[in-house]
Amino acid sequence: MTYKINGKIKNITDYYLANVVLGFSAYNNKFDKIGVLTCIDTRQFLKKSSLNYTNNFSHIRVRIPSIPVNNTVGELMKLMRNDFNERVKRGEMFSALKAMKENYFKQSDTEKKDIGCVCDLSLIGTFDLGNKFKDAWVDYHINAEEIKNSVGFLSFSVIKNGVNTIYGKFRTATTYFSEKDAKIVGSLIIHGMKTIHPQMKISDALSMLKDYQNYLSNSLYLRL
């Protein structure tokens, strides 16, 4: 991570939102449509928290119309954060829950046209192990048929022996990505999180990620 203030990571959600967009843009070799789904904890909107509520999360579609590539990554982050906040104010997370309930098993027009897939971002949070556990890991599996039009990036961190380590995982079905391409996209997002700074121009960030993609494509690590 390079985006730190007084040694602490700052605005990590915004940083992830921007780097998911930049990673996919570099992979697609174009920067036009900007958007990503991100999870939101709905417990904060309950009058009283209760174990009776087992589905405690929904999602928000973060989108911005366009932004010139000569703008900074920080400006991209700010626009995405503002859009997220505005959609939360409108209560779009509840509309998303309703849509998922009513249309989960229905084939969408997007699936019929086969125009691509959507990316979602899930930031679980931090596991502070203290002296109670030796380690922690998060993983999940979904039926490939159910996520054939969706890819996702999952992140969490573990505090162990006073060190906070951030982990990232890219999830996809083989419908749209080969194993090699999936590794490339996931690696681009993680590389961006490590090297891209908010003061960097979007064009420079994309160029850097594209160079890294070319390196990955030719590396022994990805030769299957």
PDB file of C-alpha atoms in Angstrom:
ATOM      1  CA  MET A   1       0.000   0.000   0.000  1.00  0.00           C
ATOM      2  CA  THR A   2       1.270   3.455  -0.823  1.00  0.00           C
ATOM      3  CA  TYR A   3      -1.729   5.508   0.277  1.00  0.00           C
ATOM      4  CA  LYS A   4      -0.883   6.151   3.907  1.00  0.00           C
ATOM      5  CA  ILE A   5      -1.187   9.054   6.325  1.00  0.00           C
ATOM      6  CA  ASN A   6       0.994   8.925   9.445  1.00  0.00           C
ATOM      7  CA  GLY A   7       1.799   5.298   8.662  1.00  0.00           C
ATOM      8  CA  LYS A   8      -1.854   4.246   8.480  1.00  0.00           C
ATOM      9  CA  ILE A   9      -3.793   3.200   5.385  1.00  0.00           C
ATOM     10  CA  LYS A  10      -6.339   5.853   4.431  1.00  0.00           C
ATOM     11  CA  ASN A  11      -9.713   5.361   2.702  1.00  0.00           C
ATOM     12  CA  ILE A  12      -9.090   1.744   1.777  1.00  0.00           C
ATOM     13  CA  THR A  13     -12.614   1.209   0.372  1.00  0.00           C
ATOM     14  CA  ASP A  14     -12.208   4.105  -2.072  1.00  0.00           C
ATOM     15  CA  TYR A  15      -8.759   2.818  -2.967  1.00  0.00           C
ATOM     16  CA  TYR A  16     -10.141  -0.626  -3.752  1.00  0.00           C
ATOM     17  CA  LEU A  17     -13.021   0.797  -5.809  1.00  0.00           C
ATOM     18  CA  ALA A  18     -10.592   2.741  -7.984  1.00  0.00           C
ATOM     19  CA  ASN A  19      -8.111  -0.110  -8.370  1.00  0.00           C
ATOM     20  CA  VAL A  20     -10.777  -2.628  -9.378  1.00  0.00           C
ATOM     21  CA  VAL A  21     -11.857  -0.223 -12.131  1.00  0.00           C
ATOM     22  CA  LEU A  22      -8.262   0.475 -13.181  1.00  0.00           C
ATOM     23  CA  GLY A  23      -7.329  -3.208 -13.152  1.00  0.00           C
ATOM     24  CA  PHE A  24     -10.214  -4.203 -15.400  1.00  0.00           C
ATOM     25  CA  SER A  25      -9.683  -1.176 -17.635  1.00  0.00           C
ATOM     26  CA  ALA A  26      -6.056  -2.133 -18.182  1.00  0.00           C
ATOM     27  CA  TYR A  27      -7.078  -5.721 -18.899  1.00  0.00           C
ATOM     28  CA  ASN A  28      -9.744  -4.587 -21.416  1.00  0.00           C
ATOM     29  CA  ASN A  29      -7.354  -1.997 -22.875  1.00  0.00           C
ATOM     30  CA  LYS A  30      -9.964   0.762 -22.600  1.00  0.00           C
ATOM     31  CA  PHE A  31     -11.220   3.231 -20.013  1.00  0.00           C
ATOM     32  CA  ASP A  32     -14.817   4.233 -20.597  1.00  0.00           C
ATOM     33  CA  LYS A  33     -17.629   2.674 -18.549  1.00  0.00           C
ATOM     34  CA  ILE A  34     -16.798   3.073 -14.869  1.00  0.00           C
ATOM     35  CA  GLY A  35     -18.642   1.098 -12.234  1.00  0.00           C
ATOM     36  CA  VAL A  36     -18.472  -1.711  -9.697  1.00  0.00           C
ATOM     37  CA  LEU A  37     -20.820  -3.397  -7.227  1.00  0.00           C
ATOM     38  CA  THR A  38     -19.776  -3.234  -3.597  1.00  0.00           C
ATOM     39  CA  CYS A  39     -21.265  -4.865  -0.516  1.00  0.00           C
ATOM     40  CA  ILE A  40     -22.814  -2.846   2.289  1.00  0.00           C
ATOM     41  CA  ASP A  41     -23.618  -3.946   5.839  1.00  0.00           C
ATOM     42  CA  THR A  42     -27.350  -3.323   6.406  1.00  0.00           C
ATOM     43  CA  ARG A  43     -27.231  -3.888  10.172  1.00  0.00           C
ATOM     44  CA  GLN A  44     -26.434  -0.206  10.608  1.00  0.00           C
ATOM     45  CA  PHE A  45     -29.934   0.632   9.340  1.00  0.00           C
ATOM     46  CA  LEU A  46     -31.789  -1.636  11.794  1.00  0.00           C
ATOM     47  CA  LYS A  47     -33.572  -0.082  14.757  1.00  0.00           C
ATOM     48  CA  LYS A  48     -32.287  -2.941  16.895  1.00  0.00           C
ATOM     49  CA  SER A  49     -29.776  -5.603  15.958  1.00  0.00           C
ATOM     50  CA  SER A  50     -31.053  -9.159  16.291  1.00  0.00           C
ATOM     51  CA  LEU A  51     -29.940 -12.681  15.405  1.00  0.00           C
ATOM     52  CA  ASN A  52     -33.303 -13.069  13.654  1.00  0.00           C
ATOM     53  CA  TYR A  53     -31.775 -11.153  10.742  1.00  0.00           C
ATOM     54  CA  THR A  54     -29.504 -13.636   8.998  1.00  0.00           C
ATOM     55  CA  ASN A  55     -28.993 -11.774   5.699  1.00  0.00           C
ATOM     56  CA  ASN A  56     -27.250  -8.632   6.874  1.00  0.00           C
ATOM     57  CA  PHE A  57     -25.768  -7.330   3.656  1.00  0.00           C
ATOM     58  CA  SER A  58     -26.771  -5.957   0.294  1.00  0.00           C
ATOM     59  CA  HIS A  59     -24.925  -4.129  -2.463  1.00  0.00           C
ATOM     60  CA  ILE A  60     -24.601  -0.691  -4.025  1.00  0.00           C
ATOM     61  CA  ARG A  61     -23.858  -0.034  -7.699  1.00  0.00           C
ATOM     62  CA  VAL A  62     -21.102   2.583  -7.705  1.00  0.00           C
ATOM     63  CA  ARG A  63     -20.979   4.331 -11.085  1.00  0.00           C
ATOM     64  CA  ILE A  64     -19.730   7.575 -12.578  1.00  0.00           C
ATOM     65  CA  PRO A  65     -20.473   8.753 -16.149  1.00  0.00           C
ATOM     66  CA  SER A  66     -16.912   9.510 -17.197  1.00  0.00           C
ATOM     67  CA  ILE A  67     -13.652  11.082 -16.119  1.00  0.00           C
ATOM     68  CA  PRO A  68     -10.726  12.206 -18.331  1.00  0.00           C
ATOM     69  CA  VAL A  69      -7.594  10.080 -18.083  1.00  0.00           C
ATOM     70  CA  ASN A  70      -5.518  13.185 -17.359  1.00  0.00           C
ATOM     71  CA  ASN A  71      -7.326  13.485 -14.013  1.00  0.00           C
ATOM     72  CA  THR A  72      -5.773  11.899 -10.937  1.00  0.00           C
ATOM     73  CA  VAL A  73      -6.626   8.585  -9.344  1.00  0.00           C
ATOM     74  CA  GLY A  74      -7.565  10.550  -6.235  1.00  0.00           C
ATOM     75  CA  GLU A  75     -10.235  12.413  -8.198  1.00  0.00           C
ATOM     76  CA  LEU A  76     -11.577   9.077  -9.439  1.00  0.00           C
ATOM     77  CA  MET A  77     -11.711   7.835  -5.853  1.00  0.00           C
ATOM     78  CA  LYS A  78     -13.578  10.947  -4.721  1.00  0.00           C
ATOM     79  CA  LEU A  79     -16.182  10.676  -7.484  1.00  0.00           C
ATOM     80  CA  MET A  80     -16.810   7.011  -6.704  1.00  0.00           C
ATOM     81  CA  ARG A  81     -17.137   7.720  -2.979  1.00  0.00           C
ATOM     82  CA  ASN A  82     -19.583  10.581  -3.619  1.00  0.00           C
ATOM     83  CA  ASP A  83     -21.679   8.342  -5.868  1.00  0.00           C
ATOM     84  CA  PHE A  84     -21.691   5.609  -3.216  1.00  0.00           C
ATOM     85  CA  ASN A  85     -22.811   8.040  -0.497  1.00  0.00           C
ATOM     86  CA  GLU A  86     -25.591   9.447  -2.679  1.00  0.00           C
ATOM     87  CA  ARG A  87     -26.940   5.986  -3.489  1.00  0.00           C
ATOM     88  CA  VAL A  88     -26.906   5.027   0.190  1.00  0.00           C
ATOM     89  CA  LYS A  89     -28.938   8.157   0.986  1.00  0.00           C
ATOM     90  CA  ARG A  90     -31.498   7.052  -1.608  1.00  0.00           C
ATOM     91  CA  GLY A  91     -31.715   3.617  -0.002  1.00  0.00           C
ATOM     92  CA  GLU A  92     -30.596   1.706  -3.090  1.00  0.00           C
ATOM     93  CA  MET A  93     -29.330  -1.196  -0.946  1.00  0.00           C
ATOM     94  CA  PHE A  94     -32.943  -2.081  -0.130  1.00  0.00           C
ATOM     95  CA  SER A  95     -33.948  -1.910  -3.786  1.00  0.00           C
ATOM     96  CA  ALA A  96     -31.078  -4.292  -4.504  1.00  0.00           C
ATOM     97  CA  LEU A  97     -32.359  -6.780  -1.915  1.00  0.00           C
ATOM     98  CA  LYS A  98     -35.822  -6.676  -3.460  1.00  0.00           C
ATOM     99  CA  ALA A  99     -34.422  -7.153  -6.954  1.00  0.00           C
ATOM    100  CA  MET A 100     -32.327 -10.135  -5.872  1.00  0.00           C
ATOM    101  CA  LYS A 101     -35.323 -11.753  -4.161  1.00  0.00           C
ATOM    102  CA  GLU A 102     -37.677 -11.302  -7.103  1.00  0.00           C
ATOM    103  CA  ASN A 103     -35.298 -11.972  -9.998  1.00  0.00           C
ATOM    104  CA  TYR A 104     -32.668 -14.360  -8.659  1.00  0.00           C
ATOM    105  CA  PHE A 105     -33.750 -17.312 -10.790  1.00  0.00           C
ATOM    106  CA  LYS A 106     -34.797 -15.305 -13.842  1.00  0.00           C
ATOM    107  CA  GLN A 107     -32.537 -15.019 -16.854  1.00  0.00           C
ATOM    108  CA  SER A 108     -31.717 -11.363 -17.377  1.00  0.00           C
ATOM    109  CA  ASP A 109     -31.522  -9.538 -20.693  1.00  0.00           C
ATOM    110  CA  THR A 110     -27.796  -9.189 -20.073  1.00  0.00           C
ATOM    111  CA  GLU A 111     -27.409 -12.962 -19.919  1.00  0.00           C
ATOM    112  CA  LYS A 112     -29.440 -13.415 -23.098  1.00  0.00           C
ATOM    113  CA  LYS A 113     -27.307 -10.914 -25.007  1.00  0.00           C
ATOM    114  CA  ASP A 114     -24.079 -12.192 -23.456  1.00  0.00           C
ATOM    115  CA  ILE A 115     -22.538  -8.712 -23.393  1.00  0.00           C
ATOM    116  CA  GLY A 116     -20.095  -9.369 -20.594  1.00  0.00           C
ATOM    117  CA  CYS A 117     -20.015  -9.622 -16.846  1.00  0.00           C
ATOM    118  CA  VAL A 118     -20.184  -7.377 -13.800  1.00  0.00           C
ATOM    119  CA  CYS A 119     -17.614  -7.082 -11.019  1.00  0.00           C
ATOM    120  CA  ASP A 120     -18.403  -6.937  -7.312  1.00  0.00           C
ATOM    121  CA  LEU A 121     -16.138  -5.889  -4.457  1.00  0.00           C
ATOM    122  CA  SER A 122     -16.496  -7.332  -0.958  1.00  0.00           C
ATOM    123  CA  LEU A 123     -14.423  -5.958   1.915  1.00  0.00           C
ATOM    124  CA  ILE A 124     -15.005  -8.148   4.963  1.00  0.00           C
ATOM    125  CA  GLY A 125     -12.958  -6.212   7.487  1.00  0.00           C
ATOM    126  CA  THR A 126     -10.237  -7.016  10.008  1.00  0.00           C
ATOM    127  CA  PHE A 127      -9.697 -10.106  12.158  1.00  0.00           C
ATOM    128  CA  ASP A 128      -7.692  -9.201  15.263  1.00  0.00           C
ATOM    129  CA  LEU A 129      -6.404 -12.553  16.508  1.00  0.00           C
ATOM    130  CA  GLY A 130      -5.017 -11.312  19.795  1.00  0.00           C
ATOM    131  CA  ASN A 131      -3.843 -14.332  21.792  1.00  0.00           C
ATOM    132  CA  LYS A 132      -6.908 -16.458  21.029  1.00  0.00           C
ATOM    133  CA  PHE A 133      -6.162 -17.782  17.540  1.00  0.00           C
ATOM    134  CA  LYS A 134      -3.045 -18.699  15.591  1.00  0.00           C
ATOM    135  CA  ASP A 135      -4.290 -17.537  12.202  1.00  0.00           C
ATOM    136  CA  ALA A 136      -7.390 -16.786  10.114  1.00  0.00           C
ATOM    137  CA  TRP A 137      -8.403 -17.221   6.481  1.00  0.00           C
ATOM    138  CA  VAL A 138     -11.528 -16.478   4.461  1.00  0.00           C
ATOM    139  CA  ASP A 139     -12.660 -18.364   1.381  1.00  0.00           C
ATOM    140  CA  TYR A 140     -15.923 -19.217  -0.332  1.00  0.00           C
ATOM    141  CA  HIS A 141     -17.270 -21.302  -3.186  1.00  0.00           C
ATOM    142  CA  ILE A 142     -20.269 -20.632  -5.438  1.00  0.00           C
ATOM    143  CA  ASN A 143     -21.855 -22.736  -8.151  1.00  0.00           C
ATOM    144  CA  ALA A 144     -20.271 -21.591 -11.427  1.00  0.00           C
ATOM    145  CA  GLU A 145     -23.649 -21.555 -13.161  1.00  0.00           C
ATOM    146  CA  GLU A 146     -24.966 -19.035 -10.628  1.00  0.00           C
ATOM    147  CA  ILE A 147     -22.109 -16.556 -11.137  1.00  0.00           C
ATOM    148  CA  LYS A 148     -21.475 -16.979 -14.848  1.00  0.00           C
ATOM    149  CA  ASN A 149     -22.129 -13.249 -15.401  1.00  0.00           C
ATOM    150  CA  SER A 150     -20.253 -12.083 -12.334  1.00  0.00           C
ATOM    151  CA  VAL A 151     -16.687 -11.824 -11.082  1.00  0.00           C
ATOM    152  CA  GLY A 152     -15.647 -10.611  -7.683  1.00  0.00           C
ATOM    153  CA  PHE A 153     -12.767  -9.430  -5.554  1.00  0.00           C
ATOM    154  CA  LEU A 154     -12.741 -10.319  -1.862  1.00  0.00           C
ATOM    155  CA  SER A 155     -10.478  -8.652   0.687  1.00  0.00           C
ATOM    156  CA  PHE A 156      -9.879  -8.959   4.416  1.00  0.00           C
ATOM    157  CA  SER A 157      -7.029  -8.339   6.827  1.00  0.00           C
ATOM    158  CA  VAL A 158      -5.566 -10.265   9.751  1.00  0.00           C
ATOM    159  CA  ILE A 159      -3.776  -8.692  12.711  1.00  0.00           C
ATOM    160  CA  LYS A 160      -1.224 -11.212  13.961  1.00  0.00           C
ATOM    161  CA  ASN A 161       1.705 -10.517  16.279  1.00  0.00           C
ATOM    162  CA  GLY A 162       1.083  -6.785  15.895  1.00  0.00           C
ATOM    163  CA  VAL A 163       1.193  -6.893  12.076  1.00  0.00           C
ATOM    164  CA  ASN A 164      -1.911  -6.109  10.004  1.00  0.00           C
ATOM    165  CA  THR A 165      -1.718  -8.111   6.756  1.00  0.00           C
ATOM    166  CA  ILE A 166      -4.192  -7.428   3.943  1.00  0.00           C
ATOM    167  CA  TYR A 167      -5.272 -10.294   1.676  1.00  0.00           C
ATOM    168  CA  GLY A 168      -7.061 -10.186  -1.659  1.00  0.00           C
ATOM    169  CA  LYS A 169      -8.769 -12.914  -3.701  1.00  0.00           C
ATOM    170  CA  PHE A 170     -10.233 -12.769  -7.200  1.00  0.00           C
ATOM    171  CA  ARG A 171     -13.232 -15.040  -7.836  1.00  0.00           C
ATOM    172  CA  THR A 172     -14.642 -15.979 -11.224  1.00  0.00           C
ATOM    173  CA  ALA A 173     -16.249 -18.800 -13.158  1.00  0.00           C
ATOM    174  CA  THR A 174     -14.454 -20.228 -16.183  1.00  0.00           C
ATOM    175  CA  THR A 175     -17.346 -18.980 -18.338  1.00  0.00           C
ATOM    176  CA  TYR A 176     -15.567 -15.696 -19.077  1.00  0.00           C
ATOM    177  CA  PHE A 177     -12.013 -16.138 -17.828  1.00  0.00           C
ATOM    178  CA  SER A 178      -9.409 -18.804 -18.309  1.00  0.00           C
ATOM    179  CA  GLU A 179      -7.323 -19.606 -15.246  1.00  0.00           C
ATOM    180  CA  LYS A 180      -4.477 -17.572 -16.721  1.00  0.00           C
ATOM    181  CA  ASP A 181      -6.613 -14.472 -17.370  1.00  0.00           C
ATOM    182  CA  ALA A 182      -8.183 -14.731 -13.919  1.00  0.00           C
ATOM    183  CA  LYS A 183      -4.710 -14.688 -12.370  1.00  0.00           C
ATOM    184  CA  ILE A 184      -3.804 -11.669 -14.489  1.00  0.00           C
ATOM    185  CA  VAL A 185      -6.854  -9.616 -13.473  1.00  0.00           C
ATOM    186  CA  GLY A 186      -6.490 -10.480  -9.791  1.00  0.00           C
ATOM    187  CA  SER A 187      -2.787  -9.654  -9.898  1.00  0.00           C
ATOM    188  CA  LEU A 188      -3.458  -6.313 -11.624  1.00  0.00           C
ATOM    189  CA  ILE A 189      -5.816  -5.248  -8.824  1.00  0.00           C
ATOM    190  CA  ILE A 190      -3.363  -6.281  -6.103  1.00  0.00           C
ATOM    191  CA  HIS A 191      -0.436  -4.647  -7.935  1.00  0.00           C
ATOM    192  CA  GLY A 192      -2.432  -1.426  -8.226  1.00  0.00           C
ATOM    193  CA  MET A 193      -3.158  -1.464  -4.501  1.00  0.00           C
ATOM    194  CA  LYS A 194       0.573  -1.733  -3.831  1.00  0.00           C
ATOM    195  CA  THR A 195       1.903   0.805  -6.320  1.00  0.00           C
ATOM    196  CA  ILE A 196      -0.732   3.323  -7.461  1.00  0.00           C
ATOM    197  CA  HIS A 197      -0.905   6.604  -5.538  1.00  0.00           C
ATOM    198  CA  PRO A 198      -3.892   9.007  -5.565  1.00  0.00           C
ATOM    199  CA  GLN A 199      -1.717  11.786  -7.013  1.00  0.00           C
ATOM    200  CA  MET A 200      -0.895   9.655 -10.052  1.00  0.00           C
ATOM    201  CA  LYS A 201      -2.680  10.473 -13.315  1.00  0.00           C
ATOM    202  CA  ILE A 202      -5.181   7.858 -14.449  1.00  0.00           C
ATOM    203  CA  SER A 203      -3.347   7.532 -17.769  1.00  0.00           C
ATOM    204  CA  ASP A 204      -0.058   6.813 -15.982  1.00  0.00           C
ATOM    205  CA  ALA A 205      -1.713   4.264 -13.713  1.00  0.00           C
ATOM    206  CA  LEU A 206      -3.254   2.462 -16.693  1.00  0.00           C
ATOM    207  CA  SER A 207       0.066   2.465 -18.530  1.00  0.00           C
ATOM    208  CA  MET A 208       1.845   1.010 -15.518  1.00  0.00           C
ATOM    209  CA  LEU A 209      -0.778  -1.722 -15.117  1.00  0.00           C
ATOM    210  CA  LYS A 210      -0.625  -2.541 -18.818  1.00  0.00           C
ATOM    211  CA  ASP A 211       3.140  -3.004 -18.581  1.00  0.00           C
ATOM    212  CA  TYR A 212       2.630  -5.273 -15.586  1.00  0.00           C
ATOM    213  CA  GLN A 213       0.001  -7.248 -17.506  1.00  0.00           C
ATOM    214  CA  ASN A 214       2.459  -7.811 -20.357  1.00  0.00           C
ATOM    215  CA  TYR A 215       5.048  -8.967 -17.844  1.00  0.00           C
ATOM    216  CA  LEU A 216       2.580 -11.411 -16.281  1.00  0.00           C
ATOM    217  CA  SER A 217       1.500 -12.771 -19.651  1.00  0.00           C
ATOM    218  CA  ASN A 218       5.093 -13.689 -20.456  1.00  0.00           C
ATOM    219  CA  SER A 219       6.077 -14.957 -17.021  1.00  0.00           C
ATOM    220  CA  LEU A 220       6.575 -18.599 -16.132  1.00  0.00           C
ATOM    221  CA  TYR A 221       4.178 -18.103 -13.223  1.00  0.00           C
ATOM    222  CA  LEU A 222       1.198 -17.951 -15.574  1.00  0.00           C
ATOM    223  CA  ARG A 223       2.232 -20.595 -18.083  1.00  0.00           C
ATOM    224  CA  LEU A 224      -0.230 -23.379 -17.417  1.00  0.00           C
TER     225      LEU A 224
END
